[in-house]
Structures are given as structure tokens and as C-alpha cells.
JSON list of C-alpha atoms in Angstrom, two decimals:
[
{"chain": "A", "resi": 1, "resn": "UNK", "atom": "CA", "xyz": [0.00, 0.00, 0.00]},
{"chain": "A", "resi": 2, "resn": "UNK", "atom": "CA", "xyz": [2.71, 2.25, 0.11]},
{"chain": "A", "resi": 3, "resn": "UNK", "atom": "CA", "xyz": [2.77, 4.04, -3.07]},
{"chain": "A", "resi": 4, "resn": "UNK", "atom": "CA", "xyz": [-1.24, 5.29, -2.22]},
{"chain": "A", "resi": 5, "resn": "UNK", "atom": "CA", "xyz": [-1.18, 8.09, -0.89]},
{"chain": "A", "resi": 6, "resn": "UNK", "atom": "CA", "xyz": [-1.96, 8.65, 2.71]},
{"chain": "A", "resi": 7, "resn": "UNK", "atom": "CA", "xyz": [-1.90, 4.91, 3.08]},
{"chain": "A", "resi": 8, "resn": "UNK", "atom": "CA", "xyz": [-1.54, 4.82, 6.58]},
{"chain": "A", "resi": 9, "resn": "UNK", "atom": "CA", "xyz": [-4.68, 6.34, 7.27]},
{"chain": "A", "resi": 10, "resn": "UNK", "atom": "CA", "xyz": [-6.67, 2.72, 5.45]},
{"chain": "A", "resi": 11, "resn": "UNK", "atom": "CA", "xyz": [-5.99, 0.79, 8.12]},
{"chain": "A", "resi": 12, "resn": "UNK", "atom": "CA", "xyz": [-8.13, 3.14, 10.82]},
{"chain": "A", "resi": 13, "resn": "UNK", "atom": "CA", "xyz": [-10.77, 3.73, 8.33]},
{"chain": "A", "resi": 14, "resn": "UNK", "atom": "CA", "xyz": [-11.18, -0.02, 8.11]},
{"chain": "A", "resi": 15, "resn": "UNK", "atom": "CA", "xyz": [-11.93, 0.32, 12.01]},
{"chain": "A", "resi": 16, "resn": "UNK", "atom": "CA", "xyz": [-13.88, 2.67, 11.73]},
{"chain": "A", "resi": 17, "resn": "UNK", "atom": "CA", "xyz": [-16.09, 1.11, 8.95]},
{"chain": "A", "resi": 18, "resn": "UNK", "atom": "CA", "xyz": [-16.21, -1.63, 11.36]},
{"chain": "A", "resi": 19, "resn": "UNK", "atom": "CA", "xyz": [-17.24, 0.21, 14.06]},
{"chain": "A", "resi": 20, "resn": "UNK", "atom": "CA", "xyz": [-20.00, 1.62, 12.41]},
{"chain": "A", "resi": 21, "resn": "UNK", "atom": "CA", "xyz": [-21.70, -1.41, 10.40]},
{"chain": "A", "resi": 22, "resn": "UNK", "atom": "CA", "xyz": [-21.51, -3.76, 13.47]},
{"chain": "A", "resi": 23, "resn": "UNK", "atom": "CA", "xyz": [-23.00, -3.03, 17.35]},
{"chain": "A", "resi": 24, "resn": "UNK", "atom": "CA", "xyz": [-20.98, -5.36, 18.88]},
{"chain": "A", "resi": 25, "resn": "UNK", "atom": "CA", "xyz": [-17.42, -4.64, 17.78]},
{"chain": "A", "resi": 26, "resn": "UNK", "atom": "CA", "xyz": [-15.40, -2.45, 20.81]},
{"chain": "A", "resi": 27, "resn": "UNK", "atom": "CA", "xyz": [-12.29, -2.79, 18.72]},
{"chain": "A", "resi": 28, "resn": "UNK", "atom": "CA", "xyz": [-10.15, -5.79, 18.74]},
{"chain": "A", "resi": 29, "resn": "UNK", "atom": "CA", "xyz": [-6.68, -7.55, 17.39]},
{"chain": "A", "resi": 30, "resn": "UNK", "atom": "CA", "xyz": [-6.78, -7.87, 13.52]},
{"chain": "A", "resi": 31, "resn": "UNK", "atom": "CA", "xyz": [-5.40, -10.67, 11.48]},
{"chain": "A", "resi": 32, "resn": "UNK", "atom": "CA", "xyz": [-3.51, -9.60, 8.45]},
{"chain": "A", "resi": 33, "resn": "UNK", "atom": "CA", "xyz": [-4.26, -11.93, 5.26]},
{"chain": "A", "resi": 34, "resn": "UNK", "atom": "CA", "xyz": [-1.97, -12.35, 2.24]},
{"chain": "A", "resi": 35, "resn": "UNK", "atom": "CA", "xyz": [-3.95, -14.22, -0.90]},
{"chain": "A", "resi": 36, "resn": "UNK", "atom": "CA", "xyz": [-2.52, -16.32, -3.22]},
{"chain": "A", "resi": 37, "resn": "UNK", "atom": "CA", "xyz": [-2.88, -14.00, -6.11]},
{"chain": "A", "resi": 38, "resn": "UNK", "atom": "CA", "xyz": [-1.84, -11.25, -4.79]},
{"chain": "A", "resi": 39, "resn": "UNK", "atom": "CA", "xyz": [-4.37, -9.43, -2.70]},
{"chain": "A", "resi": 40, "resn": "UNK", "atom": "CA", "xyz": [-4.28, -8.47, 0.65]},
{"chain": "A", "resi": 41, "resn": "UNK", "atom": "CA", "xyz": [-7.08, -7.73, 3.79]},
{"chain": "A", "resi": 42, "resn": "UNK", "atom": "CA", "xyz": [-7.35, -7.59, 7.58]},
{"chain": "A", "resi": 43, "resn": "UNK", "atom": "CA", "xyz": [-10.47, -8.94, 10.08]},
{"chain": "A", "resi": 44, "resn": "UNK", "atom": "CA", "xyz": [-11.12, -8.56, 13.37]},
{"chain": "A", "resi": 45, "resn": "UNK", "atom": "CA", "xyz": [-10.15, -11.56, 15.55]},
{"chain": "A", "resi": 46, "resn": "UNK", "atom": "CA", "xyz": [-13.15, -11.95, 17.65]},
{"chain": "A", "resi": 47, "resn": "UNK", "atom": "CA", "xyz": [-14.51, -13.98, 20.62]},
{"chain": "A", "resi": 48, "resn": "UNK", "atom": "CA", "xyz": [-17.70, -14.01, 18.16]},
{"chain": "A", "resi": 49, "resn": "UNK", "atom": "CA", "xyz": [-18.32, -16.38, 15.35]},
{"chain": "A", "resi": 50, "resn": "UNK", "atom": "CA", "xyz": [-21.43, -14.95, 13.89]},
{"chain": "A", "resi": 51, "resn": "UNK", "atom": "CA", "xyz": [-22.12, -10.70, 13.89]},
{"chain": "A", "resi": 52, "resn": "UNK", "atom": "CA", "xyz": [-24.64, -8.69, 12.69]},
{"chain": "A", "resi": 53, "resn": "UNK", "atom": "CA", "xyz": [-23.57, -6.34, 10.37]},
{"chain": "A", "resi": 54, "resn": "UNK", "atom": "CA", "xyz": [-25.15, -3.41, 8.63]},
{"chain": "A", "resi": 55, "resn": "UNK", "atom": "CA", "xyz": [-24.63, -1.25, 5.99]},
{"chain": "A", "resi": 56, "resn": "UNK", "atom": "CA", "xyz": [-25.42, 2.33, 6.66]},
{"chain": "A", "resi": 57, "resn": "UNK", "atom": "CA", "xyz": [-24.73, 3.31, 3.08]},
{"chain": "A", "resi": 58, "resn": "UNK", "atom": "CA", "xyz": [-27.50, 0.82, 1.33]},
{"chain": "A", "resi": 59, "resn": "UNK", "atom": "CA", "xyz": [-29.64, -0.57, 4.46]},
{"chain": "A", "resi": 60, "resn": "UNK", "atom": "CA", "xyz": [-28.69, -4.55, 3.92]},
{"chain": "A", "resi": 61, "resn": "UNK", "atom": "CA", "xyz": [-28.07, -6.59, 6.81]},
{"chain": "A", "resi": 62, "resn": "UNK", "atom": "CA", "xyz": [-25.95, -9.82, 7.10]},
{"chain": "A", "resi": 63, "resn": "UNK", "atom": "CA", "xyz": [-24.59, -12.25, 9.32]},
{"chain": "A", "resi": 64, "resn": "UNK", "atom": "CA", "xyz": [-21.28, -12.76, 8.98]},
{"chain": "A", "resi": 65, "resn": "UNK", "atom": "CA", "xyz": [-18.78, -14.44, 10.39]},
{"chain": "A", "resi": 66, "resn": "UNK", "atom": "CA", "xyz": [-15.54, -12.06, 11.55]},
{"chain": "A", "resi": 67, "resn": "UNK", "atom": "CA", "xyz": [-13.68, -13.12, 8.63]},
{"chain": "A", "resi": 68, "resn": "UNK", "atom": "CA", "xyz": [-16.02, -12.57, 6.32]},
{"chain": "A", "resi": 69, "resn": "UNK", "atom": "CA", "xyz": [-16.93, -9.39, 7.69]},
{"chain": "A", "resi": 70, "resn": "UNK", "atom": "CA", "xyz": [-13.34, -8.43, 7.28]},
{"chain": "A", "resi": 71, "resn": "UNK", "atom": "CA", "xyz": [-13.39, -9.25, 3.63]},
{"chain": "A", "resi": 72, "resn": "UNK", "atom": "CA", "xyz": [-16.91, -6.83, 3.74]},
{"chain": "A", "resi": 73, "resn": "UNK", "atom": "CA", "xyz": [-15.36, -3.88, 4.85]},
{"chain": "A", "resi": 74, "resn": "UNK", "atom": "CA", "xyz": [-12.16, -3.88, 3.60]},
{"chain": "A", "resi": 75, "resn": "UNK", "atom": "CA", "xyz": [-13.94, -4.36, 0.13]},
{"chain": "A", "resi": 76, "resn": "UNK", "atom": "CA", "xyz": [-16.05, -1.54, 0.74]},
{"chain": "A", "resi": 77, "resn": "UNK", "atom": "CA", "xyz": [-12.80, 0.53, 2.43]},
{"chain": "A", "resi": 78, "resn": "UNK", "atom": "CA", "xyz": [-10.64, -0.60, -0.66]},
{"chain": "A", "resi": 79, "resn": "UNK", "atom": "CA", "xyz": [-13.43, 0.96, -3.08]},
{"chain": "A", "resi": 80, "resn": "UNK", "atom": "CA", "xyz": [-14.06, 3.95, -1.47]},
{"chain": "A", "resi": 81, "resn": "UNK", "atom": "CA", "xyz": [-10.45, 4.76, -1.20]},
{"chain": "A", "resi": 82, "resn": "UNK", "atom": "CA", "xyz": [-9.78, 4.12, -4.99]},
{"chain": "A", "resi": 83, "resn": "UNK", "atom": "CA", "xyz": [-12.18, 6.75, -5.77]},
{"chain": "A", "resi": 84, "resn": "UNK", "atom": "CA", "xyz": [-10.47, 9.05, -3.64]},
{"chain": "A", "resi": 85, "resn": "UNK", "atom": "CA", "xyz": [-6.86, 8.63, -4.48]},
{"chain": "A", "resi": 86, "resn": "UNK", "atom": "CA", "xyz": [-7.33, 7.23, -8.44]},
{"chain": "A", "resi": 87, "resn": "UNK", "atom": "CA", "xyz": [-4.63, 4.62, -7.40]},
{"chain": "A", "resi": 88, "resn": "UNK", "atom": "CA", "xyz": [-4.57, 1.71, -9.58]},
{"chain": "A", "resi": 89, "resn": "UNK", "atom": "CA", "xyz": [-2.99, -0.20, -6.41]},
{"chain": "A", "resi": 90, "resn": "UNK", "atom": "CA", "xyz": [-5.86, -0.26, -4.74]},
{"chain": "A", "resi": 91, "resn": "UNK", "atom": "CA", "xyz": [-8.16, -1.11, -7.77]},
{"chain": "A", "resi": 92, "resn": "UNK", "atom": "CA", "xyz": [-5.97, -3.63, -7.71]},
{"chain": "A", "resi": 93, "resn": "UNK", "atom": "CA", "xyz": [-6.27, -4.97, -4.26]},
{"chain": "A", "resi": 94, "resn": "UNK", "atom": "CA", "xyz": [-9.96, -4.37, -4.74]},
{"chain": "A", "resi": 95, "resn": "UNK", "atom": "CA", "xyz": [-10.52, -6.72, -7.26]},
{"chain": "A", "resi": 96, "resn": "UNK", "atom": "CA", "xyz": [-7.99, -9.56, -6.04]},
{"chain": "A", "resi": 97, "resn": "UNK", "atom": "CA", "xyz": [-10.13, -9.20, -2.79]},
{"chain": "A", "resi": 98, "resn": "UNK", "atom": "CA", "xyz": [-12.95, -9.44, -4.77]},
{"chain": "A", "resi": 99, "resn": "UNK", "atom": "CA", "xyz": [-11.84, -12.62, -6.88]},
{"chain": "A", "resi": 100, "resn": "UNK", "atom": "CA", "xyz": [-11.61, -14.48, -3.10]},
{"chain": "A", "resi": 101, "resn": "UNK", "atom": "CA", "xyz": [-14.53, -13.20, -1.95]},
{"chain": "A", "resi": 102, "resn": "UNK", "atom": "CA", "xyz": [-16.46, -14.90, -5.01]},
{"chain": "A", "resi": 103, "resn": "UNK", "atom": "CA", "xyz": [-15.12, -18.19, -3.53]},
{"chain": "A", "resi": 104, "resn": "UNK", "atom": "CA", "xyz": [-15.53, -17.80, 0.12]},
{"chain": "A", "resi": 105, "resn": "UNK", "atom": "CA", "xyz": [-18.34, -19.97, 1.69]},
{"chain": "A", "resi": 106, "resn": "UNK", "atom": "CA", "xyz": [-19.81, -16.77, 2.87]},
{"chain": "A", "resi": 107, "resn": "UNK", "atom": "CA", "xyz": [-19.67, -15.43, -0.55]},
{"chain": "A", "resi": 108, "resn": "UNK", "atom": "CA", "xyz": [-24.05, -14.63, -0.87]},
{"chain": "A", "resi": 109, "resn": "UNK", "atom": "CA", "xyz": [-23.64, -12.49, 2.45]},
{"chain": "A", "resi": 110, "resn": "UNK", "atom": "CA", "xyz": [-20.76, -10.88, 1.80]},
{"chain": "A", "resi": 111, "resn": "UNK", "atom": "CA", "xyz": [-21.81, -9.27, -1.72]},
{"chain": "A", "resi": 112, "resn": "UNK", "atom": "CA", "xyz": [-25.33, -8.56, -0.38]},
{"chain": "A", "resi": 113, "resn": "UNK", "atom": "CA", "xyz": [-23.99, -6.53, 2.69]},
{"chain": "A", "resi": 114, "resn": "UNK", "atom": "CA", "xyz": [-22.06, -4.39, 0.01]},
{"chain": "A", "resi": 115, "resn": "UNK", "atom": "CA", "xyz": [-24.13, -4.14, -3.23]}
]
């Protein structure tokens, strides 16, 4: 990430996000994930294996587990922030992210909490 600019500043919007689309997060230790192709994205390692998340931006709900709500936020964190810096690293991390997400169990949830 370190060629977009203000890159530190991802990492506590990705809390924040998190903070905001699920009641039950008070913060918490993140796992860092490295794909296979590529791609990159942190969740929140959680005593919780199911939360309720919600999207403030389009009203859908899902239950997800904390990986999967990782994937969710940093998705919609990865998106946001390639509009706002027109950095082709981060459309790039957006769609690896995206190619795992289409093959995660929790796939259905996942792209109905975003879209």
C-alpha cells in the first residue's frame, strides 16, 4: 500500500467502517491476510463467530462471520479509497479481494452486505 497516498490512514478507516456497520465490535486484534494472487485484507479476531452487520450506506443486513466481515469492509474501504486517491494499487487490491470473496463460503452475504 505504500505508493497510495496517505496509506496509513486505510488501516483506521477499516476500524472505523467496522465500528460503524456492526453493534458489537469495541475494537479488537486484527489478522492480516496475504492471498494467493496477490491481494491483501485484515479482520477482526473476535470472541464471536457470527455478527450482525449493517450497511449504513445501502440498508442490507448480514450475518457474517468475523472473517467474512473483514473481507466486507475492507472491500467496501478498498473501493471507497480508490475513488479518492485514483490509485490503480488499490483497484488492484480491490478486485484480487474481490476474486476471493467470489469463492468464500460466505460469498451470498458478503456481496449482499455491500451491493
Amino acid at each position: 500500500f505504500g505508493t497510495v497516498p496517505d496509506w496509513q490512514r486505510i488501516e483506521g478507516d477499516i476500524f472505523n467502517m467496522m465500528d460503524k456497520m456492526c453493534e458489537v465490535y469495541q475494537g479488537a486484534f486484527w489478522e492480516f491476510s496475504m492471498l494467493s494472487n496477490g491481494g491483501a485484507f485484515i479482520w477482526p479476531d473476535m470472541l464471536e463467530t457470527s455478527l450482525q452487520m449493517f450497511n449504513p450506506h445501502n440498508g442490507n443486513e448480514a450475518e457474517l462471520s468475523p472473517e467474512a466481515a473483514g473481507i466486507a469492509v475492507c472491500l467496501m474501504v478498498y473501493s471507497i479509497w480508490s475513488f479518492k486517491t485514483e490509485s490503480s494499487v488499490l483497484v488492484e487490491y480491490f478486485y484480487q479481494l474481490r476474486d476471493y470473496a467470489m469463492q468464500h463460503p460466505e460469498q451470498a452475504q458478503i456481496f449482499h452486505l455491500i451491493d
